[in-house]
Structure formats: structure tokens, C-alpha cells
mmCIF file of C-alpha atoms in Angstrom:
data_model
loop_
_atom_site.group_PDB
_atom_site.id
_atom_site.type_symbol
_atom_site.label_atom_id
_atom_site.label_comp_id
_atom_site.label_asym_id
_atom_site.label_seq_id
_atom_site.Cartn_x
_atom_site.Cartn_y
_atom_site.Cartn_z
ATOM 1 C CA MET A 29 171.748 176.394 128.060
ATOM 2 C CA LYS A 30 173.611 173.616 125.487
ATOM 3 C CA LYS A 31 171.571 172.491 122.766
ATOM 4 C CA LYS A 32 171.516 168.494 123.183
ATOM 5 C CA ALA A 33 172.723 166.593 120.163
ATOM 6 C CA SER A 34 170.416 164.745 117.585
ATOM 7 C CA ALA A 35 169.867 160.867 117.768
ATOM 8 C CA PRO A 36 172.553 159.507 115.374
ATOM 9 C CA PRO A 37 170.162 158.012 112.246
ATOM 10 C CA ASP A 38 172.151 154.528 112.334
ATOM 11 C CA GLN A 39 171.832 154.024 115.996
ATOM 12 C CA VAL A 40 168.051 154.514 116.053
ATOM 13 C CA ASP A 41 168.186 152.090 113.155
ATOM 14 C CA GLN A 42 169.900 149.460 114.675
ATOM 15 C CA ARG A 43 168.020 150.107 117.804
ATOM 16 C CA LEU A 44 164.766 149.705 116.507
ATOM 17 C CA LEU A 45 166.006 146.422 114.289
ATOM 18 C CA ASP A 46 167.157 144.847 117.785
ATOM 19 C CA HIS A 47 163.824 145.815 119.520
ATOM 20 C CA TYR A 48 161.183 145.210 116.663
ATOM 21 C CA GLY A 49 162.935 143.342 113.933
ATOM 22 C CA ARG A 50 163.487 143.498 110.162
ATOM 23 C CA TYR A 51 159.953 143.751 107.975
ATOM 24 C CA ALA A 52 159.162 141.147 105.944
ATOM 25 C CA ALA A 53 157.946 143.029 102.765
ATOM 26 C CA GLU A 54 155.694 140.759 100.001
ATOM 27 C CA PRO A 55 157.370 139.678 97.856
ATOM 28 C CA ALA A 56 155.618 140.719 94.382
ATOM 29 C CA PRO A 57 152.477 142.524 95.353
ATOM 30 C CA ASN A 58 149.943 143.597 93.064
ATOM 31 C CA LEU A 59 151.147 147.010 92.071
ATOM 32 C CA VAL A 60 147.791 148.506 91.378
ATOM 33 C CA ASP A 61 146.277 147.451 94.953
ATOM 34 C CA GLU A 62 149.050 148.465 96.412
ATOM 35 C CA LEU A 63 148.335 152.027 95.190
ATOM 36 C CA LEU A 64 144.828 151.476 95.965
ATOM 37 C CA TRP A 65 145.321 150.870 99.790
ATOM 38 C CA PHE A 66 147.790 153.545 99.951
ATOM 39 C CA MET A 67 145.546 155.749 98.306
ATOM 40 C CA LEU A 68 142.843 154.650 100.630
ATOM 41 C CA SER A 69 145.184 155.069 103.785
ATOM 42 C CA THR A 70 144.815 158.642 104.170
ATOM 43 C CA ARG A 71 143.190 160.217 106.704
ATOM 44 C CA THR A 72 141.890 156.578 108.202
ATOM 45 C CA THR A 73 142.928 154.023 110.870
ATOM 46 C CA VAL A 74 144.594 151.098 109.446
ATOM 47 C CA THR A 75 141.558 149.088 110.318
ATOM 48 C CA THR A 76 139.300 151.261 108.494
ATOM 49 C CA CYS A 77 141.282 151.061 105.162
ATOM 50 C CA GLU A 78 141.534 147.571 105.289
ATOM 51 C CA LEU A 79 138.081 147.154 105.543
ATOM 52 C CA VAL A 80 137.350 149.902 102.885
ATOM 53 C CA PHE A 81 140.094 148.228 100.488
ATOM 54 C CA GLN A 82 138.562 144.415 100.787
ATOM 55 C CA GLU A 83 134.958 146.191 100.356
ATOM 56 C CA PHE A 84 136.161 147.880 97.190
ATOM 57 C CA LYS A 85 138.048 145.233 95.888
ATOM 58 C CA ALA A 86 134.770 142.425 96.235
ATOM 59 C CA ALA A 87 132.507 145.475 94.787
ATOM 60 C CA PHE A 88 134.845 146.116 92.023
ATOM 61 C CA PRO A 89 137.172 142.889 91.255
ATOM 62 C CA LYS A 90 138.328 144.146 87.623
ATOM 63 C CA GLN A 91 140.458 147.051 87.568
ATOM 64 C CA GLU A 92 138.441 147.813 84.115
ATOM 65 C CA SER A 93 134.918 148.110 85.978
ATOM 66 C CA VAL A 94 136.338 151.166 87.831
ATOM 67 C CA LEU A 95 136.206 153.062 84.882
ATOM 68 C CA THR A 96 132.515 153.007 84.180
ATOM 69 C CA ALA A 97 130.994 152.825 87.279
ATOM 70 C CA SER A 98 129.087 155.851 88.485
ATOM 71 C CA LEU A 99 131.193 157.481 91.467
ATOM 72 C CA GLU A 100 128.108 156.871 93.367
ATOM 73 C CA ALA A 101 128.699 152.852 93.251
ATOM 74 C CA LEU A 102 132.559 153.701 93.713
ATOM 75 C CA ALA A 103 131.768 155.480 96.824
ATOM 76 C CA GLN A 104 129.414 153.591 98.535
ATOM 77 C CA PRO A 105 132.250 150.968 99.680
ATOM 78 C CA LEU A 106 134.523 153.578 100.989
ATOM 79 C CA ARG A 107 131.941 155.336 103.333
ATOM 80 C CA PRO A 108 133.242 154.393 106.236
ATOM 81 C CA SER A 109 136.848 156.154 105.203
ATOM 82 C CA GLY A 110 135.058 159.420 104.962
ATOM 83 C CA PHE A 111 135.584 161.293 101.869
ATOM 84 C CA SER A 112 133.840 158.740 99.900
ATOM 85 C CA MET A 113 133.063 160.869 96.659
ATOM 86 C CA ARG A 114 136.467 162.604 96.913
ATOM 87 C CA ARG A 115 138.105 159.335 97.093
ATOM 88 C CA ALA A 116 136.130 157.849 94.112
ATOM 89 C CA SER A 117 136.973 160.239 92.095
ATOM 90 C CA ASP A 118 140.766 160.247 92.127
ATOM 91 C CA ILE A 119 140.540 156.488 91.871
ATOM 92 C CA GLN A 120 138.786 156.458 88.998
ATOM 93 C CA LYS A 121 140.478 159.443 87.288
ATOM 94 C CA SER A 122 143.664 158.083 88.531
ATOM 95 C CA TRP A 123 142.897 154.261 86.956
ATOM 96 C CA GLN A 124 141.849 156.499 83.609
ATOM 97 C CA LEU A 125 145.369 158.103 83.460
ATOM 98 C CA LEU A 126 147.075 154.558 83.844
ATOM 99 C CA LYS A 127 145.324 153.337 81.135
ATOM 100 C CA GLU A 128 145.915 156.378 78.541
ATOM 101 C CA ARG A 129 149.788 156.559 79.784
ATOM 102 C CA PHE A 130 150.735 152.639 80.023
ATOM 103 C CA GLY A 131 147.528 150.753 77.359
ATOM 104 C CA SER A 132 146.132 149.460 80.468
ATOM 105 C CA ILE A 133 145.915 149.827 84.264
ATOM 106 C CA THR A 134 148.768 149.270 85.384
ATOM 107 C CA LEU A 135 151.795 150.090 86.946
ATOM 108 C CA GLU A 136 154.021 147.867 86.105
ATOM 109 C CA PRO A 137 156.434 150.113 83.804
ATOM 110 C CA LEU A 138 157.543 151.902 86.656
ATOM 111 C CA ARG A 139 159.931 149.015 87.455
ATOM 112 C CA THR A 140 162.124 150.167 84.999
ATOM 113 C CA MET A 141 161.865 153.757 85.668
ATOM 114 C CA THR A 142 164.191 155.301 88.033
ATOM 115 C CA VAL A 143 162.953 156.669 91.501
ATOM 116 C CA GLN A 144 162.822 159.982 90.612
ATOM 117 C CA GLU A 145 160.658 159.222 87.304
ATOM 118 C CA ALA A 146 158.242 156.810 88.806
ATOM 119 C CA GLU A 147 157.853 159.289 91.673
ATOM 120 C CA ALA A 148 157.331 161.852 89.387
ATOM 121 C CA CYS A 149 154.236 159.852 87.922
ATOM 122 C CA LEU A 150 153.016 158.735 91.033
ATOM 123 C CA VAL A 151 152.257 162.542 92.238
ATOM 124 C CA ALA A 152 151.321 163.670 88.837
ATOM 125 C CA LEU A 153 147.954 161.292 89.733
ATOM 126 C CA PRO A 154 144.853 162.343 91.585
ATOM 127 C CA GLY A 155 144.995 161.597 95.398
ATOM 128 C CA VAL A 156 148.415 160.665 95.387
ATOM 129 C CA GLY A 157 150.750 162.940 97.322
ATOM 130 C CA ILE A 158 154.135 162.467 98.643
ATOM 131 C CA LYS A 159 153.668 160.268 101.104
ATOM 132 C CA VAL A 160 151.553 158.111 99.295
ATOM 133 C CA ALA A 161 154.080 157.581 96.210
ATOM 134 C CA ARG A 162 157.191 157.011 98.520
ATOM 135 C CA CYS A 163 154.672 154.469 100.253
ATOM 136 C CA PHE A 164 153.758 152.481 97.449
ATOM 137 C CA LEU A 165 157.823 153.010 96.126
ATOM 138 C CA GLN A 166 158.833 151.311 99.423
ATOM 139 C CA PHE A 167 156.390 148.692 99.942
ATOM 140 C CA GLY A 168 155.881 148.377 96.344
ATOM 141 C CA LEU A 169 158.947 148.528 94.435
ATOM 142 C CA LEU A 170 161.146 148.170 97.545
ATOM 143 C CA ALA A 171 162.586 151.451 96.343
ATOM 144 C CA PRO A 172 165.450 152.917 98.521
ATOM 145 C CA VAL A 173 163.090 156.204 99.757
ATOM 146 C CA PHE A 174 161.606 156.947 102.949
ATOM 147 C CA ALA A 175 158.241 157.883 103.618
ATOM 148 C CA VAL A 176 157.213 160.013 106.648
ATOM 149 C CA ASP A 177 153.789 159.843 108.025
ATOM 150 C CA THR A 178 152.507 161.495 110.887
ATOM 151 C CA HIS A 179 154.432 159.381 113.715
ATOM 152 C CA ILE A 180 157.390 159.462 111.973
ATOM 153 C CA TRP A 181 157.202 163.271 111.791
ATOM 154 C CA ARG A 182 156.648 163.322 115.068
ATOM 155 C CA ILE A 183 159.476 161.424 116.431
ATOM 156 C CA SER A 184 162.242 162.830 114.018
ATOM 157 C CA GLN A 185 161.017 166.358 115.091
ATOM 158 C CA ARG A 186 161.841 164.848 118.951
ATOM 159 C CA LEU A 187 164.818 163.160 117.905
ATOM 160 C CA GLY A 188 166.157 166.357 116.844
ATOM 161 C CA TRP A 189 166.792 165.296 113.206
ATOM 162 C CA ILE A 190 164.101 168.437 111.965
ATOM 163 C CA PRO A 191 163.077 171.391 113.806
ATOM 164 C CA ASP A 192 160.255 171.351 115.887
ATOM 165 C CA GLN A 193 157.168 172.696 113.709
ATOM 166 C CA LYS A 194 153.815 173.886 115.735
ATOM 167 C CA GLY A 195 150.695 172.587 113.653
ATOM 168 C CA GLY A 196 150.368 172.332 110.217
ATOM 169 C CA ALA A 197 151.137 169.500 107.562
ATOM 170 C CA PRO A 198 154.738 168.328 106.823
ATOM 171 C CA LYS A 199 156.526 170.188 105.038
ATOM 172 C CA GLN A 200 158.358 169.125 101.711
ATOM 173 C CA LYS A 201 161.427 170.445 102.118
ATOM 174 C CA LEU A 202 162.280 168.788 105.494
ATOM 175 C CA VAL A 203 160.687 165.739 104.946
ATOM 176 C CA ASP A 204 163.367 165.446 101.601
ATOM 177 C CA ALA A 205 165.571 166.307 104.783
ATOM 178 C CA ILE A 206 164.534 163.294 106.876
ATOM 179 C CA GLN A 207 164.487 160.921 103.367
ATOM 180 C CA ALA A 208 168.529 162.295 103.173
ATOM 181 C CA LEU A 209 169.574 161.552 106.891
ATOM 182 C CA VAL A 210 168.605 158.050 107.739
ATOM 183 C CA PRO A 211 170.337 155.088 106.329
ATOM 184 C CA LEU A 212 170.063 153.311 102.875
ATOM 185 C CA ASN A 213 169.983 150.608 104.193
ATOM 186 C CA ASP A 214 166.649 148.763 104.692
ATOM 187 C CA ARG A 215 164.480 151.913 104.941
ATOM 188 C CA LEU A 216 161.765 149.775 104.863
ATOM 189 C CA SER A 217 162.130 148.314 108.393
ATOM 190 C CA LEU A 218 162.829 151.529 109.816
ATOM 191 C CA HIS A 219 159.527 153.288 108.382
ATOM 192 C CA VAL A 220 157.882 150.544 109.666
ATOM 193 C CA ASN A 221 159.748 150.212 113.338
ATOM 194 C CA MET A 222 159.126 154.198 113.449
ATOM 195 C CA ILE A 223 155.560 153.614 113.529
ATOM 196 C CA PHE A 224 155.288 151.513 115.945
ATOM 197 C CA LEU A 225 157.343 153.228 118.131
ATOM 198 C CA GLY A 226 155.149 156.029 117.799
ATOM 199 C CA ARG A 227 152.363 153.957 118.378
ATOM 200 C CA ASP A 228 153.675 152.083 121.458
ATOM 201 C CA PHE A 229 155.461 154.547 123.228
ATOM 202 C CA CYS A 230 156.614 158.089 121.384
ATOM 203 C CA THR A 231 152.581 159.093 121.002
ATOM 204 C CA ALA A 232 151.498 162.804 120.341
ATOM 205 C CA SER A 233 149.939 163.609 123.637
ATOM 206 C CA ALA A 234 151.612 160.962 126.774
ATOM 207 C CA PRO A 235 154.842 159.814 125.422
ATOM 208 C CA ASP A 236 156.031 156.470 127.136
ATOM 209 C CA CYS A 237 159.807 157.679 127.614
ATOM 210 C CA ALA A 238 160.779 155.432 130.273
ATOM 211 C CA GLN A 239 160.070 152.279 128.840
ATOM 212 C CA CYS A 240 160.925 153.608 125.169
ATOM 213 C CA PRO A 241 163.942 152.132 123.469
ATOM 214 C CA LEU A 242 165.178 155.111 122.349
ATOM 215 C CA ALA A 243 165.329 157.111 125.418
ATOM 216 C CA ASP A 244 169.092 156.998 126.142
ATOM 217 C CA LEU A 245 169.563 158.326 122.318
ATOM 218 C CA CYS A 246 167.114 160.747 122.520
ATOM 219 C CA PRO A 247 167.413 164.469 123.291
ATOM 220 C CA THR A 248 164.106 165.136 124.349
ATOM 221 C CA ALA A 249 163.250 162.124 126.568
ATOM 222 C CA CYS A 250 161.680 162.584 129.284
ATOM 223 C CA ARG A 251 164.332 161.140 132.251
#
């Protein structure tokens, strides 16, 4: 049986722009807060992430106070997200490394680095993997990278962009392949719109192919 062709990335991008629109990026986010948010976003929901982010900022409004607080104190506002002691340790160690490298707890120097240099700086921090680093680069610096979350990973397989991987975490080689494949223009909007698609139509267990805006492009859509 002849294999169906994968969905053209540029057409997917345009179809999702037509359906969801273009993402309005925040013009000048606080970079340290941006990294904190994405560090807290792993293995939890957006709602819980936002809750613990706000609670953490209320408890430690000054970045320097994170360095002198006990791990128990840092973990307290993070408890709803789970892994609170690990998260607290990662944040404190990361903030310490930033201060040692840049003289203060800042990520502003990343603005003058190449994308590769900035990504390498980020993934060297505890609790910052490639997904968190690229989310930060996309949203914080509007860099031309493409972060892959669980929705985008699943959709990329269904669209035929990468081979179907049964179980396990996203493989770095294939994550890089997705980034190389998608259009360079406004990757942030495509990232956000694919997440919306994963929540609205291309769900993990019961995809709504009949209503999906990509149904005629997707080689695995149920017709």
C-alpha cells in the first residue's frame, strides 16, 4: 500500500493562521520571569503553572532573595505543581549560576548571543532542557527556533513530519528535524497554533478529524 504524503508544513502553517490567527507576542518580557514560568510549566497544567508562578513571585518578589532562602521556603508556593523540592533546588541553583556568570541574576546578555550560544547557556542550567530553552527563546527573545511540546510532538507524527514513535519522551534528533522542517517565518505563531490544535481537535485519545482544519492535509485523518 502506497504511503500517504506528509502534510506540507507551509500549508499547515497558513491553515492554522487562518483558523486561529497570529499570536501577539509580549514586546518586552522580564527574561528571568519568563524562564521561571517555563521551568515551572513542565509536568503540570498551564493553570497550575500560572498559580504557582504568581505565588512564588509574591513570596520572593526580589530575585536575590531566592539565593538566601531555604529550599523548604522556596518549595512551599510550588507544592501544587508537584516535584516542589526539585523545582526549588533547580531554581536556586540556576539563579546562582546566572549571578556567577553575569554578575547578577539576569538573562539580558543572551540578547547579544547567537541562538546557538543562548541555547547552550540555557540548557547548562539545572531544570532547563531543550524544550524549556526553546520555549524561552521563542517567547522571551522571539528567536527563530521551534519548541516541541507533547501536542506538537503528537501532531508532527500524525502529519507525517516524523516517524511514529511509540511511547517515551521526544527524541532530540526528531525534535531538531521538526524545527528544520517548519517555515522560518513566525514560528512562534505556528508553535502556539499547533498547541491549540492539539487541545481542540488533535487530542491524544479521541481526535476530532471531522472538524479539524487540517483534515484534508493530514495523511492520518479519519475520513
